[in-house]
């Protein structure tokens, strides 16, 4: 007999009719992949992201005292994040709400254009801002309950209208997403300063040729990593200060950089071999004549 999420709410002493459900089904990238990380390690950003909603979602949320939140998980699945009480739902000037620097970081580092400050301030003068406080109910199941993505595009629903069955209850919380494959490892400069631990360790193991794109103008730079800490060490050097560390990047802001891997090599590959591959990529991508690499 299937178990439904509403059954778990009732077992915890909560009436599903009193609970709104936020289904974070966004397709924005890299936000979709990183929401689990934000919920686990960047609560300032996650709380800001959950504080503002569309008019329809706001109407649903204001009608109830409790909220249950789900995050993107595996394909076609959502992961339970937690239960909250709505401590406040205040209509405030949008300029005041989005003055919070968290929204700028969400947009520029994690691709959360739906909560982008400029966009939302231009759309309206005032907006409801929610303050959500974590509840103890189902706290032991945070990051463990997995449900299917429900049919429909409405991302905030009343629990009684959701009727999502529980696919599985994981043994341990699965908040931080696994590192992407090397050919899908595309991250912003801002994120390099606060990488999940597992992601850092993976970059520490990898050496090879990489690409930096300055998103302000699309200018490209090809580099290579083969020394201590491999790609982690080299990329961390690039974002350590307020300006790039090489001659070519010195006039540019690392916050605008986007990193990706062009070619991965053996962990024992010699520096000479990696540099030869780097030069080949510079030739193929024309980054000496039309990019940021020196001739």
Coordinates of N, CA and C in Angstrom, one line a residue, residues 108-110 186-197 199-200 203 231-241 254-259:
X108 N 23.6 36.5 -9.9 CA 24.8 36.5 -10.6 C 25.6 35.2 -10.5
X109 N 25.5 34.6 -9.4 CA 26.3 33.3 -9.1 C 25.5 32.1 -9.5
X110 N 24.2 32.1 -9.1 CA 23.4 30.9 -9.2 C 22.4 30.9 -10.3
X186 N 30.5 23.4 -15.2 CA 30.5 24.8 -15.6 C 30.1 25.7 -14.4
X187 N 30.9 26.5 -13.9 CA 30.6 27.3 -12.6 C 31.1 28.7 -12.7
X188 N 30.3 29.6 -12.0 CA 30.6 31.0 -12.0 C 31.8 31.3 -11.0
X189 N 32.4 32.4 -11.3 CA 33.5 32.8 -10.4 C 33.1 32.9 -8.9
X190 N 31.9 33.5 -8.7 CA 31.5 33.7 -7.4 C 31.3 32.4 -6.6
X191 N 30.9 31.3 -7.3 CA 30.7 30.0 -6.7 C 32.0 29.4 -6.3
X192 N 33.1 29.7 -7.1 CA 34.4 29.1 -6.8 C 34.8 29.5 -5.4
X193 N 34.3 30.6 -4.8 CA 34.7 31.0 -3.5 C 34.0 30.3 -2.4
X194 N 33.0 29.5 -2.7 CA 32.2 28.8 -1.7 C 31.7 27.4 -2.3
X195 N 32.6 26.7 -2.8 CA 32.2 25.4 -3.4 C 31.9 24.4 -2.3
X196 N 30.9 23.5 -2.6 CA 30.7 22.3 -1.8 C 32.0 21.5 -1.6
X197 N 32.1 20.9 -0.5 CA 33.4 20.2 -0.2 C 33.7 19.1 -1.2
X199 N 32.8 18.9 -4.3 CA 33.2 19.5 -5.5 C 34.6 20.0 -5.5
X200 N 35.0 20.5 -4.4 CA 36.4 21.0 -4.3 C 37.4 19.8 -4.4
X203 N 37.8 18.6 -8.0 CA 38.6 19.5 -8.8 C 40.1 19.4 -8.4
X231 N 43.2 21.6 -10.8 CA 42.2 22.6 -11.2 C 41.7 23.4 -10.0
X232 N 41.5 22.8 -8.9 CA 41.1 23.6 -7.7 C 42.1 24.7 -7.4
X233 N 43.4 24.4 -7.4 CA 44.3 25.4 -7.1 C 44.4 26.5 -8.1
X234 N 44.3 26.1 -9.3 CA 44.4 27.2 -10.4 C 43.2 28.1 -10.4
X235 N 42.0 27.5 -10.4 CA 40.8 28.3 -10.4 C 40.7 29.1 -9.2
X236 N 41.1 28.6 -8.0 CA 41.0 29.4 -6.8 C 41.9 30.6 -6.9
X237 N 43.1 30.4 -7.5 CA 44.0 31.6 -7.7 C 43.3 32.7 -8.5
X238 N 42.5 32.2 -9.5 CA 41.9 33.2 -10.4 C 40.9 34.1 -9.7
X239 N 40.2 33.5 -8.7 CA 39.1 34.3 -8.0 C 39.5 34.8 -6.7
X240 N 40.8 34.7 -6.3 CA 41.2 35.0 -4.9 C 41.1 36.5 -4.6
X241 N 41.4 37.4 -5.6 CA 41.3 38.8 -5.4 C 40.2 39.5 -6.2
X254 N 36.9 38.9 -11.5 CA 36.7 37.4 -11.5 C 35.2 37.0 -11.2
X255 N 34.5 37.9 -10.6 CA 33.1 37.6 -10.3 C 32.3 37.4 -11.6
X256 N 32.8 37.9 -12.7 CA 32.2 37.7 -14.0 C 32.7 36.5 -14.8
X257 N 33.6 35.8 -14.2 CA 34.2 34.7 -14.9 C 33.3 33.4 -14.9
X258 N 33.3 32.7 -15.9 CA 32.6 31.3 -15.9 C 33.7 30.3 -16.3
X259 N 33.9 29.3 -15.5 CA 34.9 28.3 -15.7 C 34.3 27.0 -16.3

